[in-house]
Coordinates of C-alpha atoms in Angstrom, one line a residue:
Chain A
M4 CA -7.1 14.0 -137.2
L5 CA -5.9 17.7 -136.7
L6 CA -7.7 19.8 -134.6
V7 CA -8.0 23.8 -134.9
L8 CA -9.3 25.7 -132.1
A9 CA -10.0 29.1 -133.4
D10 CA -12.3 31.5 -133.9
A11 CA -14.4 31.4 -136.9
S12 CA -12.8 34.5 -138.5
D13 CA -9.0 33.3 -137.9
D14 CA -6.8 34.0 -140.6
V15 CA -3.7 31.6 -139.7
A16 CA -6.2 29.2 -139.0
T17 CA -8.0 29.2 -142.1
G18 CA -4.1 29.2 -143.9
V19 CA -3.7 26.2 -142.1
A20 CA -6.4 24.4 -142.8
R21 CA -6.5 25.2 -146.6
A22 CA -3.0 23.7 -146.4
A23 CA -4.5 20.4 -145.1
T24 CA -7.8 20.5 -147.2
G25 CA -5.0 20.3 -149.5
A26 CA -2.4 17.7 -148.6
A27 CA -5.5 15.4 -147.6
V28 CA -5.0 16.2 -143.7
P29 CA -8.6 15.6 -142.0
W30 CA -9.1 18.5 -139.6
L31 CA -12.1 19.5 -137.4
W32 CA -12.5 23.2 -136.4
L33 CA -13.5 23.7 -132.9
T34 CA -14.9 27.9 -132.0
P35 CA -15.5 29.9 -128.5
A36 CA -18.5 29.0 -129.0
D37 CA -18.1 24.9 -129.7
L38 CA -15.7 24.5 -126.6
S39 CA -18.3 26.0 -124.3
A40 CA -21.3 24.0 -126.1
A41 CA -19.7 20.6 -125.5
R42 CA -19.6 17.8 -123.0
W43 CA -15.9 17.7 -121.3
A44 CA -14.6 14.6 -119.4
H45 CA -11.5 15.6 -118.1
S46 CA -9.5 12.2 -116.6
L47 CA -6.5 12.3 -114.6
L48 CA -5.8 8.7 -113.0
G49 CA -2.0 9.5 -112.0
S50 CA -0.2 9.4 -115.3
S51 CA -2.8 8.0 -117.1
V52 CA -4.1 11.4 -118.7
A53 CA -7.3 11.3 -121.3
T54 CA -9.8 13.5 -122.8
R55 CA -13.4 12.9 -123.9
V56 CA -14.9 15.6 -126.1
V57 CA -18.5 15.4 -127.1
T58 CA -19.8 18.3 -129.4
A59 CA -23.3 20.0 -129.9
D60 CA -23.8 18.2 -132.8
G61 CA -22.6 15.1 -131.7
R62 CA -19.5 14.4 -132.9
E63 CA -17.5 11.8 -130.0
L64 CA -13.6 13.3 -129.9
D65 CA -10.5 10.8 -127.7
L66 CA -8.0 14.3 -128.4
A67 CA -5.4 11.6 -128.0
D68 CA -6.9 10.9 -131.4
A69 CA -5.3 13.9 -132.7
T70 CA -2.4 14.2 -134.8
G71 CA -1.9 17.6 -133.6
V72 CA -3.6 21.0 -133.2
L73 CA -4.0 24.5 -133.9
N74 CA -4.3 26.4 -130.5
R75 CA -5.2 30.2 -131.8
L76 CA -7.1 31.3 -128.6
S77 CA -5.0 32.6 -125.5
W78 CA -8.6 33.4 -123.9
L79 CA -12.0 32.1 -124.0
P80 CA -14.4 34.6 -124.1
P81 CA -17.3 35.7 -121.4
V82 CA -19.7 32.6 -120.9
A83 CA -22.7 34.1 -121.6
L84 CA -24.2 33.6 -117.5
S85 CA -26.5 37.6 -116.0
R86 CA -23.8 38.2 -112.9
P87 CA -20.8 39.0 -113.6
E88 CA -18.6 37.1 -111.2
D89 CA -20.2 34.2 -112.0
R90 CA -19.7 35.0 -116.4
Q91 CA -15.6 35.8 -114.6
Y92 CA -15.9 32.4 -112.4
A93 CA -17.0 30.5 -115.2
M94 CA -14.6 32.2 -117.6
A95 CA -11.6 30.6 -115.0
E96 CA -13.4 27.2 -114.9
Q97 CA -13.2 26.8 -118.2
H98 CA -9.6 28.3 -118.6
A99 CA -8.3 26.0 -116.4
L100 CA -10.0 22.4 -117.7
L101 CA -8.6 23.6 -121.3
T102 CA -5.1 24.9 -119.8
S103 CA -4.7 21.1 -119.0
V104 CA -6.0 19.3 -121.7
L105 CA -4.0 21.1 -123.7
A106 CA -0.6 20.7 -121.8
S107 CA -2.1 16.6 -121.5
L108 CA -1.5 16.3 -125.2
P109 CA 0.6 13.4 -126.5
R110 CA 1.2 15.5 -129.9
P111 CA 2.5 18.8 -131.1
V112 CA 0.2 21.5 -129.6
V113 CA 1.4 25.2 -131.6
N114 CA 1.1 27.0 -129.3
P115 CA 1.6 25.3 -126.5
V116 CA -0.1 25.9 -123.1
R117 CA 1.5 28.7 -120.8
P118 CA 0.1 29.0 -117.9
P119 CA -2.0 31.7 -117.5
S120 CA -2.7 32.1 -121.8
L121 CA -3.8 28.8 -123.6
A122 CA -1.3 29.8 -126.8
G123 CA 2.5 30.5 -125.6
P124 CA 3.6 32.7 -122.4
M125 CA 1.9 35.3 -121.5
L126 CA 4.7 38.4 -122.6
D127 CA 4.0 42.1 -122.4
L128 CA 7.3 43.5 -125.1
A129 CA 9.0 44.1 -122.2
G130 CA 9.5 40.8 -121.5
W131 CA 10.3 39.7 -124.6
M132 CA 13.4 42.6 -124.6
A133 CA 14.7 40.7 -122.1
I134 CA 14.3 37.3 -123.2
A135 CA 15.5 38.5 -126.7
T136 CA 18.3 40.6 -124.9
R137 CA 19.9 37.6 -122.7
C138 CA 20.0 35.2 -126.5
G139 CA 22.1 37.6 -127.8
I140 CA 19.4 39.4 -130.2
P141 CA 20.1 42.9 -131.0
T142 CA 16.9 44.8 -128.3
G143 CA 15.9 49.1 -129.9
G144 CA 16.3 50.9 -126.8
M145 CA 13.5 51.0 -124.6
R146 CA 13.5 53.2 -120.7
A147 CA 10.8 53.7 -118.3
T148 CA 10.3 55.7 -115.9
T149 CA 7.1 55.9 -113.1
N150 CA 8.3 59.3 -114.1
G151 CA 9.2 61.6 -116.5
R152 CA 10.6 64.2 -115.3
R153 CA 13.1 62.2 -112.9
W154 CA 14.7 60.7 -116.5
T155 CA 14.9 62.2 -119.5
A156 CA 15.5 60.6 -123.1
P157 CA 16.3 63.8 -125.7
G158 CA 15.5 62.5 -128.9
W159 CA 13.8 59.0 -128.1
Q160 CA 10.5 59.2 -128.8
R161 CA 7.9 58.7 -126.1
L162 CA 5.4 55.4 -125.7
P163 CA 2.5 55.1 -123.6
W164 CA 3.8 53.1 -121.0
Q165 CA 0.7 50.4 -120.8
S166 CA 1.5 49.6 -124.3
V167 CA 4.7 48.1 -123.8
M168 CA 4.1 47.0 -119.6
N169 CA 0.6 45.4 -120.5
P170 CA 0.9 41.1 -121.2
A171 CA -3.0 41.9 -122.4
H172 CA -1.9 44.4 -124.8
G173 CA -4.6 46.8 -122.9
A174 CA -5.8 50.3 -124.7
A175 CA -3.5 53.1 -124.1
P176 CA -4.5 56.3 -123.4
P177 CA -4.1 58.5 -126.1
S178 CA -0.9 60.4 -126.3
H179 CA 0.3 62.9 -128.2
P180 CA 3.7 64.0 -128.5
S181 CA 3.1 69.0 -127.5
V182 CA 1.9 67.4 -123.9
P183 CA 4.6 67.5 -121.2
T184 CA 5.2 64.5 -119.7
G185 CA 6.1 65.7 -116.9
S186 CA 6.4 63.7 -113.6
R187 CA 3.5 61.1 -115.9
P188 CA 5.0 57.5 -115.6
V189 CA 6.8 56.3 -119.6
V190 CA 8.1 54.7 -121.8
W191 CA 11.2 55.6 -123.9
A192 CA 12.2 54.2 -126.4
E193 CA 14.8 54.5 -129.4
P194 CA 14.2 55.8 -132.0
L195 CA 14.5 53.6 -135.8
D196 CA 12.9 53.9 -138.7
P197 CA 10.4 50.7 -140.3
G198 CA 11.6 47.7 -140.4
P199 CA 10.8 43.9 -141.4
V200 CA 8.2 41.0 -140.3
I201 CA 9.9 37.5 -140.0
T202 CA 7.6 34.6 -138.8
A203 CA 8.8 31.6 -137.4
V204 CA 7.6 28.3 -137.8
G205 CA 9.3 25.7 -136.2
T206 CA 12.9 25.8 -137.7
R207 CA 11.6 27.3 -141.1
V208 CA 11.8 30.7 -140.8
F209 CA 10.0 33.7 -143.2
G210 CA 10.9 37.1 -143.7
A211 CA 14.6 37.8 -142.1
P212 CA 16.1 40.4 -144.3
D213 CA 19.9 38.3 -143.2
P214 CA 20.8 34.7 -142.2
A215 CA 21.8 36.2 -138.6
W216 CA 18.5 36.7 -138.1
Q217 CA 17.1 33.5 -139.6
G218 CA 18.8 32.3 -136.1
H219 CA 18.1 35.4 -134.1
A220 CA 14.3 34.9 -134.7
R221 CA 15.2 30.0 -133.8
R222 CA 16.6 31.3 -131.2
L223 CA 13.6 33.5 -129.7
A224 CA 11.1 30.6 -130.6
A225 CA 13.0 28.4 -128.7
A226 CA 13.4 30.9 -125.7
A227 CA 10.4 31.3 -125.5
G228 CA 9.0 27.7 -126.1
C229 CA 6.6 29.1 -129.1
P230 CA 6.8 27.5 -132.8
L231 CA 5.3 30.0 -133.9
L232 CA 6.4 33.2 -133.9
Q233 CA 6.6 36.7 -135.5
V234 CA 9.2 39.6 -135.2
T235 CA 9.2 43.4 -136.4
L236 CA 12.7 44.4 -136.6
G237 CA 13.8 48.3 -136.9
A238 CA 16.1 50.1 -138.3
R239 CA 19.5 51.1 -137.1
G240 CA 21.5 52.6 -139.1
P241 CA 22.0 49.7 -141.2
S242 CA 21.1 47.2 -138.7
W243 CA 17.9 45.8 -137.7
V244 CA 17.6 45.8 -134.1
L245 CA 13.5 43.6 -132.6
V246 CA 10.7 46.5 -132.1
G247 CA 7.8 43.4 -131.7
V248 CA 6.8 40.5 -131.0
E249 CA 3.3 38.5 -131.2
P250 CA 3.3 34.5 -130.8
T251 CA -0.4 34.6 -131.5
P252 CA 0.5 36.5 -135.4
P253 CA -3.1 38.0 -137.2
V254 CA -1.8 36.7 -140.2
A255 CA 1.2 34.9 -141.9
P256 CA 3.0 34.5 -145.7
P257 CA 1.3 31.1 -146.9
A258 CA 4.8 29.3 -146.7
A259 CA 3.8 29.3 -143.8
A260 CA 0.7 28.0 -143.0
H261 CA 2.6 24.7 -144.9
A262 CA 5.3 24.9 -142.7
L263 CA 2.5 24.4 -139.6
L264 CA 0.9 22.1 -141.5
G265 CA 4.5 19.9 -141.3
L266 CA 4.7 21.4 -138.1
L267 CA 1.3 19.6 -136.4
T268 CA 1.9 16.5 -138.5
G269 CA 5.9 15.5 -137.8
T270 CA 7.0 15.6 -141.1
S271 CA 8.4 19.8 -140.1
P272 CA 11.0 19.7 -137.7
A273 CA 10.3 21.9 -134.1
P274 CA 12.4 24.2 -132.5
G275 CA 15.2 23.1 -131.1
T276 CA 15.2 20.0 -133.9
P277 CA 18.1 20.1 -135.1
A278 CA 17.6 21.2 -139.2
Chain B
M82 CA 19.6 43.9 -99.5
I83 CA 16.5 43.0 -99.7
V84 CA 12.9 44.0 -100.7
L85 CA 10.1 42.9 -98.5
W86 CA 6.9 44.8 -101.5
G87 CA 3.6 44.5 -100.3
I88 CA 1.3 46.1 -97.2
P89 CA 3.3 46.3 -94.3
S90 CA 0.7 45.1 -91.5
E91 CA 0.1 42.3 -93.3
P92 CA 0.5 39.2 -91.5
P93 CA 3.0 37.5 -93.9
L94 CA 4.8 40.3 -95.0
R95 CA 4.9 41.8 -91.6
L96 CA 6.4 38.7 -89.8
A97 CA 8.8 39.1 -92.9
I98 CA 10.3 42.7 -91.7
E99 CA 10.1 41.4 -88.4
S100 CA 12.4 38.4 -89.3
A101 CA 14.5 41.2 -90.7
R102 CA 14.5 43.2 -88.5
R103 CA 15.3 40.4 -85.5
A104 CA 18.5 39.2 -87.9
G105 CA 19.8 43.0 -88.6
L106 CA 18.8 42.1 -92.6
E107 CA 19.9 45.0 -94.4
H108 CA 16.2 46.3 -96.2
V109 CA 13.6 48.1 -98.0
V110 CA 9.8 47.6 -97.2
V111 CA 7.9 49.0 -100.4
N112 CA 4.1 50.0 -98.9
Q113 CA 2.3 48.8 -102.0
R114 CA -0.5 51.9 -100.4
D115 CA 2.3 54.0 -101.3
A116 CA 2.9 53.3 -104.4
A117 CA 2.2 56.9 -105.9
H118 CA 4.9 58.4 -104.2
H119 CA 7.3 55.8 -105.6
D120 CA 9.5 56.0 -108.2
L121 CA 10.9 53.1 -110.4
D122 CA 13.9 53.7 -113.2
V123 CA 14.7 51.4 -115.1
D124 CA 16.6 49.9 -118.6
L125 CA 14.6 47.7 -120.7
T126 CA 16.7 45.9 -122.5
R127 CA 19.7 45.4 -119.4
R128 CA 17.5 45.1 -116.1
T129 CA 21.0 45.6 -113.6
H130 CA 20.7 49.2 -114.5
G131 CA 17.5 51.0 -113.1
T132 CA 16.5 52.4 -109.1
L133 CA 13.4 52.3 -106.8
V134 CA 13.2 55.2 -104.8
V135 CA 11.2 54.1 -102.0
D136 CA 10.6 57.3 -99.1
G137 CA 13.2 59.3 -101.3
V138 CA 16.3 56.7 -101.0
E139 CA 17.3 55.6 -104.2
I140 CA 17.8 52.2 -104.8
P141 CA 20.7 51.3 -107.7
L142 CA 19.2 48.2 -109.3
G143 CA 21.4 45.9 -108.9
D144 CA 22.0 45.8 -105.2
I145 CA 19.3 44.5 -104.6
D146 CA 19.9 40.6 -104.0
G147 CA 16.0 39.3 -103.2
I148 CA 12.4 40.5 -103.2
Y149 CA 9.6 39.3 -101.3
V150 CA 6.4 40.1 -103.5
R151 CA 3.4 39.8 -101.8
I152 CA 1.6 42.1 -103.1
M153 CA -3.1 43.0 -103.7
E154 CA -3.9 43.2 -107.3
P155 CA -3.6 47.1 -107.5
D156 CA -7.2 47.2 -108.1
R157 CA -8.5 47.2 -104.7
L158 CA -6.5 48.8 -102.7
P159 CA -8.4 52.1 -101.5
E160 CA -5.5 54.0 -103.0
H161 CA -7.0 52.6 -106.8
R162 CA -11.0 53.7 -105.6
P163 CA -12.6 56.0 -107.3
G164 CA -12.3 59.4 -106.0
T165 CA -8.6 59.2 -106.1
P166 CA -6.9 61.8 -108.1
A167 CA -6.3 60.2 -111.7
H168 CA -2.8 61.0 -112.1
R169 CA -2.2 58.7 -108.8
I170 CA -4.1 56.0 -109.4
E171 CA -2.0 56.1 -113.2
R172 CA 1.6 56.8 -110.9
S173 CA 0.7 53.5 -108.8
A174 CA -0.3 51.4 -111.9
A175 CA 2.6 52.1 -113.4
F176 CA 4.4 51.4 -110.2
H177 CA 2.8 48.7 -109.5
A178 CA 3.8 47.2 -113.6
M179 CA 6.8 48.4 -113.8
L180 CA 8.2 46.8 -110.5
L181 CA 6.5 43.5 -111.8
D182 CA 8.1 43.7 -115.2
W183 CA 11.2 44.4 -113.3
V184 CA 10.9 41.2 -111.0
E185 CA 9.5 39.0 -114.0
V186 CA 13.5 39.1 -115.2
A187 CA 15.1 40.4 -112.3
P188 CA 18.8 38.3 -111.6
C189 CA 18.3 38.7 -107.3
R190 CA 15.9 35.5 -105.6
V191 CA 12.9 36.2 -105.8
A192 CA 9.6 34.9 -104.0
N193 CA 8.1 34.2 -106.5
R194 CA 8.0 35.4 -109.9
T195 CA 4.2 35.7 -111.7
A196 CA 4.4 33.8 -114.7
P197 CA 5.8 30.2 -112.7
M198 CA 2.3 31.7 -109.9
A199 CA 0.3 30.7 -113.2
S200 CA 0.8 27.4 -112.6
N201 CA -2.2 26.3 -109.9
G202 CA -4.4 29.0 -112.1
S203 CA -5.5 25.2 -113.9
K204 CA -5.5 22.7 -110.5
P205 CA -5.2 20.1 -112.9
Y206 CA -2.8 21.5 -115.5
Q207 CA -0.7 21.9 -111.6
A208 CA -1.6 18.2 -110.7
Q209 CA 0.7 16.2 -114.3
Q210 CA 3.3 18.8 -112.7
I211 CA 3.0 17.7 -109.6
H212 CA 2.6 13.9 -110.6
R213 CA 5.9 14.6 -113.0
A214 CA 7.8 15.6 -109.4
G215 CA 7.1 12.6 -108.1
F216 CA 4.1 12.7 -106.3
Q217 CA 0.9 10.8 -106.1
T218 CA -2.5 13.1 -106.5
P219 CA -5.5 11.9 -106.0
L220 CA -7.1 10.6 -108.8
T221 CA -10.2 13.3 -111.1
L222 CA -12.0 13.7 -112.8
V223 CA -13.2 18.1 -114.8
T224 CA -16.4 17.4 -116.6
N225 CA -20.3 18.4 -117.0
D226 CA -21.5 15.1 -118.0
P227 CA -24.1 13.5 -114.6
A228 CA -23.4 11.0 -115.3
E229 CA -19.2 10.2 -115.7
V230 CA -19.3 11.2 -112.2
L231 CA -22.1 8.9 -111.1
Q232 CA -19.8 6.1 -113.3
F233 CA -16.8 8.0 -111.6
E234 CA -17.9 7.4 -108.3
A235 CA -18.9 4.0 -109.1
R236 CA -16.4 3.1 -109.1
H237 CA -13.3 5.2 -107.4
G238 CA -15.2 5.4 -104.5
P239 CA -16.7 9.0 -102.3
L240 CA -16.2 11.8 -104.3
V241 CA -15.3 16.0 -103.0
Y242 CA -15.7 18.1 -105.4
K243 CA -14.2 21.9 -106.0
S244 CA -13.3 25.0 -108.4
T245 CA -10.7 24.1 -111.7
S246 CA -9.5 27.3 -111.6
S247 CA -7.3 28.5 -108.6
I248 CA -10.8 30.4 -107.6
R249 CA -10.5 30.2 -103.9
S250 CA -13.9 27.4 -103.4
I251 CA -14.2 25.2 -100.3
V252 CA -13.7 21.6 -100.8
S253 CA -17.0 20.0 -100.4
P254 CA -18.2 16.3 -100.1
L255 CA -20.2 14.9 -103.1
D256 CA -23.4 14.1 -100.6
D257 CA -26.8 13.1 -101.7
R258 CA -27.3 16.7 -101.9
S259 CA -25.1 18.1 -104.2
R260 CA -26.3 14.8 -106.5
Q261 CA -29.6 15.8 -106.7
R262 CA -28.0 19.0 -108.1
L263 CA -25.7 17.6 -110.5
D264 CA -28.8 18.3 -113.4
R265 CA -27.1 21.7 -112.8
L266 CA -23.8 20.4 -114.3
P267 CA -23.8 20.7 -117.3
A268 CA -23.5 24.7 -117.7
L269 CA -20.2 24.5 -116.6
P270 CA -17.2 21.3 -116.3
T271 CA -16.6 20.4 -112.7
Q272 CA -13.5 18.9 -110.8
F273 CA -14.4 15.9 -108.6
Q274 CA -11.5 13.9 -106.8
R275 CA -11.7 10.8 -104.9
R276 CA -12.2 11.3 -100.8
E277 CA -8.7 10.8 -99.9
T278 CA -8.2 10.3 -95.9
G279 CA -4.9 10.1 -94.2
T280 CA -3.5 13.4 -92.3
D281 CA -3.2 16.4 -93.5
I282 CA 0.9 18.4 -93.2
R283 CA 1.9 22.0 -95.0
V284 CA 5.7 22.1 -95.6
H285 CA 6.5 25.5 -96.7
V286 CA 9.5 25.4 -99.1
V287 CA 11.1 28.6 -98.8
G288 CA 14.4 27.3 -100.6
P289 CA 16.1 24.9 -99.7
H290 CA 14.5 24.4 -96.4
V291 CA 11.5 22.1 -95.5
L292 CA 9.2 23.1 -92.6
A293 CA 5.6 20.9 -92.9
A294 CA 3.3 21.1 -90.2
R295 CA 1.1 19.2 -88.6
V296 CA -2.8 19.5 -89.5
A297 CA -5.9 17.6 -86.9
S298 CA -9.4 18.5 -87.6
S299 CA -12.5 16.8 -88.8
A300 CA -12.9 19.2 -91.2
L301 CA -13.1 18.1 -94.6
D302 CA -11.6 21.5 -95.3
Y303 CA -9.8 22.7 -92.4
R304 CA -9.2 26.0 -93.4
Y305 CA -12.6 26.6 -93.1
A306 CA -12.7 24.7 -89.3
G307 CA -13.5 27.9 -87.4
R308 CA -16.0 29.1 -89.2
D309 CA -17.7 25.9 -89.2
G310 CA -17.2 25.2 -85.1
L311 CA -14.9 21.8 -85.9
D312 CA -11.8 21.3 -84.2
L313 CA -8.2 22.2 -85.6
H314 CA -5.0 21.9 -84.1
L315 CA -2.1 21.9 -86.5
E316 CA 1.4 21.2 -84.9
P317 CA 5.4 21.1 -86.7
T318 CA 6.6 17.7 -87.7
Q319 CA 9.1 17.0 -90.3
V320 CA 8.4 14.8 -93.1
P321 CA 10.4 11.7 -93.7
D322 CA 13.9 12.3 -95.9
D323 CA 12.7 11.1 -99.3
V324 CA 9.4 13.2 -99.0
A325 CA 11.3 17.0 -98.4
D326 CA 13.3 16.4 -101.8
R327 CA 9.8 16.0 -103.5
C328 CA 9.3 19.2 -102.1
R329 CA 12.0 20.7 -103.1
N330 CA 12.2 19.7 -106.5
L331 CA 8.8 20.1 -107.0
S332 CA 9.6 23.9 -105.8
A333 CA 12.3 23.6 -108.2
A334 CA 10.1 22.1 -111.3
L335 CA 7.5 25.1 -110.7
D336 CA 9.7 27.8 -110.5
L337 CA 8.4 28.6 -106.6
P338 CA 11.0 28.3 -104.5
F339 CA 8.9 29.9 -101.9
C340 CA 5.7 27.6 -101.8
G341 CA 2.9 25.8 -99.7
I342 CA 2.6 21.9 -100.0
D343 CA -0.7 20.7 -98.8
L344 CA 0.4 16.6 -98.7
C345 CA -2.0 13.7 -97.7
Q346 CA 0.0 11.1 -95.4
R347 CA -2.5 8.1 -95.8
S348 CA -2.8 5.7 -93.2
D349 CA -0.4 3.5 -95.7
G350 CA 2.5 5.3 -95.0
S351 CA 2.2 6.1 -98.7
W352 CA 1.8 10.0 -99.6
L353 CA -0.3 12.2 -101.7
C354 CA -0.1 16.0 -102.9
Y355 CA -3.0 18.3 -103.4
E356 CA -1.8 21.1 -104.8
V357 CA 0.5 23.9 -104.6
N358 CA -0.4 27.5 -103.2
P359 CA 2.8 29.6 -104.7
S360 CA 1.6 32.5 -102.6
P361 CA 1.3 31.2 -99.3
G362 CA -0.3 32.5 -96.1
Y363 CA 2.0 31.6 -94.1
S364 CA 1.3 33.6 -91.2
W365 CA -1.0 31.4 -90.1
Y366 CA 0.3 28.2 -90.2
Q367 CA 3.5 30.5 -88.2
E368 CA 1.9 31.6 -85.9
A369 CA -0.1 28.1 -84.9
T370 CA 3.3 26.7 -84.8
G371 CA 6.2 28.3 -84.6
L372 CA 7.8 27.0 -87.2
P373 CA 10.6 30.1 -88.6
I374 CA 9.2 30.8 -91.9
S375 CA 9.6 34.4 -92.3
D376 CA 13.3 33.7 -90.9
A377 CA 13.9 31.4 -93.5
L378 CA 12.5 33.1 -95.8
V379 CA 14.6 36.8 -95.2
A380 CA 17.5 34.1 -95.2
W381 CA 17.6 32.9 -97.9
L382 CA 16.0 36.2 -99.6
S383 CA 19.4 37.9 -98.0
S384 CA 21.8 34.5 -98.9
E385 CA 24.5 34.3 -101.8
K386 CA 23.1 33.4 -104.9

């Protein structure tokens, strides 16, 4: 049985569930509310780690029986408790439990847990740029400064620093181009034209503009330990550079859903596996 | 050049500063509370290209050999309280975010980077890593089902319970009083462990260095012995070579070159690991035992990589 952990409205999970139905692969979808309402018994006895879950409607699962897990939840939503400090504590405790559960499963989990996130690494754009650079992948130019007067980049775009330096992609205050930066913090970004969006699923790559970018996307996914990864490119003249990465893409091409199903059921190789 | 980042009066950072001074090491103290007055420029595609500016002194990022990060959450700083001019809070927040970002991928020695520290956010997750590194871990059950707890207790003996996450909690015994409250358990899964007996040993790993302290206390959670009026005595000790090696391996596996490892030596001589603290408040142990932890820390930060 394929286990899907996702919000009820998750498009990527819906695509995979449809593909599973079409392939007669049994699946079970648990939402954050289902996870919160379930009874859990997660035991660690030396090298033996086991998890039993009983859902609110009485279904009993031994998670070792899952053939794969598609996890679309990076975080669990706040628990409905009256005191804010209790809500925060309860959320951290549930998150800690699910972190350990997902890390213990013997079959593929996409994307794998990587604390503090439940689904892949929690990196901001700056962090992704660093991994890409290490992998030899061309990236758009980007410079951060706490003082826009100290370090200027004429002709470059001004981005709110919170949109680049915040792993949670927190809301950045609006920054109108006519307002001078002065000594405020800023990230300068090389001006680029929009480019294609690539989706990597294991060793399969969809939407790459050329074979080189197929390889780049695979390498980045493998380096990040993220079988599912979406990469946004920008155009620098005739060539492409990386400008964005999303390990939990909100949408994916239909073919990616079938590739994901293959990855989760063991019929498609994971990153790092020779194709 | 090493960078010591935090609040200089806070004991772990204060001891590191004193050690750096004593050893004559070139160092800069980045006072977290002055963050709105520091500057940082960094090229996000070439991480050695950039400049840290502290008290008007410009430090090329490529000149930094090591950095000790001992900061508190910026939002909890007095300088971030309501009433502070918004531009100052923004400057301070940006400095923290940008320097943390750089630290995460900096080519120098770092104690410690942020991402690996997150392993402590889930104690059972970390226990799985600890077990893989060769240590036994306490038999553990995380559950919100009272019947499971009672079965686990019947099978494995007396239990303690504590938080599953890194939010600090006092280790407490599952006794008659807490058993009466098990009906509240369905609201939230809780971590139960078999109660272990033996000698508590706290090991600090600093790169290749292993510094151990033996803890003698009648308290279940010795960190709170003073509060509860119970006895507590710490003294330096040495752990066997194979245990020291396992500690080094664990530190490397968790990518935490500076960490505090809580061990228990059972009466049968076997060793068990409770957990690994990724930002150890080592000053308490150093001041009680004389172990030269801060000396080892600054020496490691400034050593050749």
